[in-house]
Amino acid sequence: MLTDVEQERLVDLLVGTAEVIGDQLRTSAAVFMVADLAAYPLPLLERALSACRRELKGKLSLAAILERIDDGHPSPNEAWAIAMRAADERSTVVWTEQTRDAWSKALPLVEAGDIIAARPAFLEVYTRLVKDARAAQQTATHQISLGADSSARDGVLQQAVAAGQLVHEQVAEFLALPSTTPAFNPVALLAGRVEASPEADARTRARLAELAELLGCDPKEQAA
């Protein structure tokens, strides 16, 4: 919700934009428009009004502004392409709530091998969900669906951060997932030897050295 100061700024932007495109907008009318736009962040509204100044001639309407608000919801076909990546359990996907929910409706058809029927089923549900979200003036929020392939995870999450879909704090714990490679050679340990893996850090090597001393053997490092 816009603050009082931001709402005053938006009134000025609306009146000024109307004048630029050859329209006249009374302040009282602008205040009514602000009431319908106040749920959106000011930067989104500023970009929408900039587009209005470039594209409109003669009349500024609420509908024209709403059409130009980039609320972050992918187009139906874009959402379908994103959702299809989730068919591979190895893939990490960053998607909106509406994409996720529409995919859950289409998934039984996908699992049955009927992609042709799954696509229109997805598009129908997704279009309705986005329409409802826009009616409630809800901008898109993105979520993470982690895949099993950790090696490809970082690129997907970092790209989402770069695109402004997620913030670093949301992905940091997933980027820091530990390697599945053990810090020591378990087979060597069974044989009475302590061998650090190449991935072991200095703290781990120190703890392994303590363990080797307790076992009465010399700690060794495996060659990389």
Coordinates of C-alpha atoms in Angstrom, one line a residue:
M1 CA 0.0 0.0 0.0
L2 CA 1.3 3.4 -0.9
T3 CA 2.2 5.8 1.8
D4 CA 0.5 9.2 2.0
V5 CA 3.6 10.9 0.5
E6 CA 3.6 8.4 -2.3
Q7 CA -0.1 8.9 -3.0
E8 CA 0.5 12.6 -3.3
R9 CA 3.3 11.9 -5.7
L10 CA 1.1 9.7 -7.7
V11 CA -1.6 12.4 -8.0
D12 CA 1.0 14.7 -9.5
L13 CA 2.2 12.0 -11.9
L14 CA -1.3 11.3 -13.1
V15 CA -2.1 15.0 -13.7
G16 CA 1.2 15.5 -15.4
T17 CA 0.9 12.4 -17.6
A18 CA -2.6 13.5 -18.7
E19 CA -1.3 16.9 -19.7
V20 CA 1.7 15.4 -21.6
I21 CA -0.6 13.2 -23.8
G22 CA -3.1 16.1 -24.4
D23 CA -5.7 15.3 -21.8
Q24 CA -6.9 17.2 -18.7
L25 CA -7.3 15.4 -15.4
R26 CA -8.8 17.1 -12.4
T27 CA -7.1 16.5 -9.1
S28 CA -10.3 15.1 -7.6
A29 CA -10.4 12.5 -10.4
A30 CA -6.7 11.7 -9.9
V31 CA -7.4 11.0 -6.2
F32 CA -10.1 8.4 -7.2
M33 CA -7.6 6.8 -9.6
V34 CA -5.0 6.7 -6.8
A35 CA -7.5 4.8 -4.6
D36 CA -7.6 2.1 -7.3
L37 CA -3.9 2.0 -7.8
A38 CA -2.6 2.3 -4.2
A39 CA -2.0 -1.4 -3.8
Y40 CA 0.8 -1.4 -6.3
P41 CA 4.4 -0.2 -5.5
L42 CA 5.2 3.3 -6.8
P43 CA 8.1 2.2 -9.1
L44 CA 5.7 -0.1 -11.0
L45 CA 3.2 2.8 -11.4
E46 CA 5.9 5.2 -12.5
R47 CA 6.9 2.7 -15.2
A48 CA 3.3 2.2 -16.3
L49 CA 2.7 6.0 -16.5
S50 CA 6.0 6.4 -18.5
A51 CA 4.6 3.8 -21.0
C52 CA 1.3 5.8 -21.1
R53 CA 3.2 9.0 -22.0
R54 CA 5.0 7.2 -24.9
E55 CA 2.0 5.2 -26.2
L56 CA -1.3 7.1 -25.5
K57 CA -2.8 10.0 -27.3
G58 CA -5.6 12.2 -26.0
K59 CA -6.9 10.3 -23.0
L60 CA -5.5 8.8 -19.8
S61 CA -7.7 6.0 -18.3
L62 CA -7.4 3.7 -15.4
A63 CA -7.7 0.7 -17.7
A64 CA -4.8 2.0 -19.8
I65 CA -2.6 2.3 -16.7
L66 CA -3.5 -1.1 -15.4
E67 CA -2.7 -2.7 -18.8
R68 CA 0.8 -1.3 -18.5
I69 CA 1.6 -2.4 -15.0
D70 CA 4.2 -5.1 -15.1
D71 CA 3.0 -7.2 -12.2
G72 CA 5.4 -10.0 -12.7
H73 CA 2.9 -12.6 -13.8
P74 CA 4.3 -14.5 -16.8
S75 CA 2.1 -14.9 -19.9
P76 CA 0.2 -18.2 -20.0
N77 CA 2.6 -19.7 -22.5
E78 CA 5.7 -18.6 -20.5
A79 CA 4.2 -20.1 -17.4
W80 CA 3.6 -23.4 -19.2
A81 CA 7.2 -23.5 -20.3
I82 CA 8.4 -22.9 -16.8
A83 CA 6.0 -25.5 -15.3
M84 CA 7.2 -28.1 -17.8
R85 CA 10.6 -28.0 -16.3
A86 CA 9.1 -29.3 -13.1
A87 CA 8.3 -32.5 -14.9
D88 CA 12.0 -33.4 -14.4
E89 CA 12.4 -34.0 -10.7
R90 CA 16.1 -33.2 -11.1
S91 CA 15.4 -29.6 -12.1
T92 CA 15.1 -26.6 -9.7
V93 CA 12.3 -24.3 -10.7
V94 CA 11.5 -20.8 -9.7
W95 CA 7.8 -20.1 -10.4
T96 CA 4.8 -18.1 -9.2
E97 CA 2.1 -19.4 -6.9
Q98 CA -0.3 -19.4 -9.9
T99 CA 2.1 -21.4 -12.0
R100 CA 2.5 -23.9 -9.2
D101 CA -1.2 -24.3 -8.6
A102 CA -2.0 -24.6 -12.3
W103 CA 0.7 -27.2 -12.7
S104 CA -0.7 -29.3 -9.9
K105 CA -4.0 -29.5 -11.8
A106 CA -2.2 -30.5 -15.1
L107 CA 0.3 -32.9 -13.5
P108 CA -2.0 -36.0 -13.5
L109 CA -2.4 -35.7 -17.2
V110 CA 1.4 -35.2 -17.6
E111 CA 2.1 -38.3 -15.5
A112 CA -0.3 -40.2 -17.7
G113 CA 1.6 -39.2 -20.8
D114 CA -1.1 -36.9 -22.2
I115 CA 0.8 -33.7 -22.7
I116 CA -1.6 -32.6 -25.4
A117 CA -4.5 -32.5 -22.9
A118 CA -2.3 -31.2 -20.1
R119 CA -1.4 -27.9 -21.8
P120 CA -5.0 -26.5 -22.2
A121 CA -5.9 -27.8 -18.7
F122 CA -2.9 -25.8 -17.3
L123 CA -3.6 -22.7 -19.4
E124 CA -7.3 -22.6 -18.3
V125 CA -6.5 -22.8 -14.6
Y126 CA -3.5 -20.4 -14.9
T127 CA -5.4 -17.8 -16.8
R128 CA -8.2 -17.8 -14.2
L129 CA -5.8 -17.6 -11.2
V130 CA -3.9 -14.7 -12.7
K131 CA -7.1 -12.9 -13.5
D132 CA -8.2 -13.3 -9.9
A133 CA -4.8 -12.1 -8.6
R134 CA -4.9 -9.0 -10.8
A135 CA -8.5 -8.3 -9.7
A136 CA -7.1 -8.3 -6.1
Q137 CA -4.1 -6.2 -7.3
Q138 CA -1.7 -8.9 -6.3
T139 CA 1.7 -8.8 -7.9
A140 CA 3.5 -12.0 -8.6
T141 CA 5.6 -13.6 -5.8
H142 CA 8.1 -16.3 -6.8
Q143 CA 8.8 -19.5 -5.0
I144 CA 11.5 -22.2 -5.2
S145 CA 10.9 -25.8 -6.1
L146 CA 14.1 -27.6 -5.4
G147 CA 15.3 -30.3 -7.8
A148 CA 17.5 -33.2 -7.0
D149 CA 20.3 -32.0 -9.2
S150 CA 22.3 -29.8 -6.9
S151 CA 24.9 -29.0 -9.6
A152 CA 22.4 -27.1 -11.7
R153 CA 20.7 -25.5 -8.7
D154 CA 23.0 -22.5 -8.2
G155 CA 22.6 -21.2 -11.8
V156 CA 18.8 -21.2 -11.6
L157 CA 18.7 -19.5 -8.2
Q158 CA 21.3 -16.9 -9.1
Q159 CA 19.4 -16.1 -12.3
A160 CA 16.2 -15.6 -10.3
V161 CA 18.0 -13.2 -8.0
A162 CA 19.5 -11.3 -11.0
A163 CA 16.0 -11.0 -12.5
G164 CA 14.6 -9.6 -9.2
Q165 CA 12.3 -12.6 -8.7
L166 CA 14.0 -13.6 -5.4
V167 CA 16.4 -11.9 -3.0
H168 CA 19.7 -13.4 -1.9
E169 CA 18.4 -14.1 1.6
Q170 CA 15.8 -16.5 0.1
V171 CA 18.3 -18.5 -1.8
A172 CA 21.4 -18.3 0.4
E173 CA 20.6 -21.5 2.4
F174 CA 20.2 -23.5 -0.8
L175 CA 23.3 -22.2 -2.4
A176 CA 25.2 -23.2 0.7
L177 CA 24.0 -26.8 0.7
P178 CA 26.9 -29.0 1.7
S179 CA 28.6 -31.4 -0.7
T180 CA 27.6 -35.0 -0.5
T181 CA 31.3 -36.0 -0.6
P182 CA 32.4 -37.1 2.9
A183 CA 35.3 -35.2 4.5
F184 CA 37.1 -38.5 5.1
N185 CA 37.5 -41.9 3.5
P186 CA 35.2 -44.2 5.4
V187 CA 36.7 -47.4 4.0
A188 CA 40.2 -46.3 5.2
L189 CA 38.8 -45.5 8.6
L190 CA 37.5 -49.1 8.9
A191 CA 41.1 -50.3 8.2
G192 CA 42.4 -48.1 10.9
R193 CA 43.7 -45.2 8.7
V194 CA 42.4 -41.6 8.8
E195 CA 42.4 -40.1 5.3
A196 CA 41.0 -36.7 4.7
S197 CA 39.3 -36.0 1.4
P198 CA 40.5 -33.2 -0.9
E199 CA 37.3 -31.3 0.0
A200 CA 37.9 -31.2 3.7
D201 CA 38.6 -27.8 5.2
A202 CA 41.2 -26.9 7.7
R203 CA 38.9 -27.3 10.7
T204 CA 37.9 -30.8 9.5
R205 CA 41.5 -31.8 8.9
A206 CA 42.3 -30.7 12.5
R207 CA 39.5 -32.8 13.9
L208 CA 40.6 -35.8 11.8
A209 CA 44.1 -35.3 13.2
E210 CA 42.7 -35.5 16.7
L211 CA 40.9 -38.7 15.8
A212 CA 44.0 -40.2 14.3
E213 CA 45.9 -39.5 17.5
L214 CA 43.2 -41.3 19.5
L215 CA 43.4 -44.2 17.1
G216 CA 47.1 -44.2 17.2
C217 CA 47.6 -43.8 13.5
D218 CA 48.9 -41.1 11.2
P219 CA 46.4 -38.9 9.4
K220 CA 46.8 -39.0 5.6
E221 CA 45.2 -37.0 2.8
Q222 CA 44.1 -38.6 -0.4
A223 CA 45.4 -37.3 -3.6
A224 CA 43.0 -35.1 -5.5

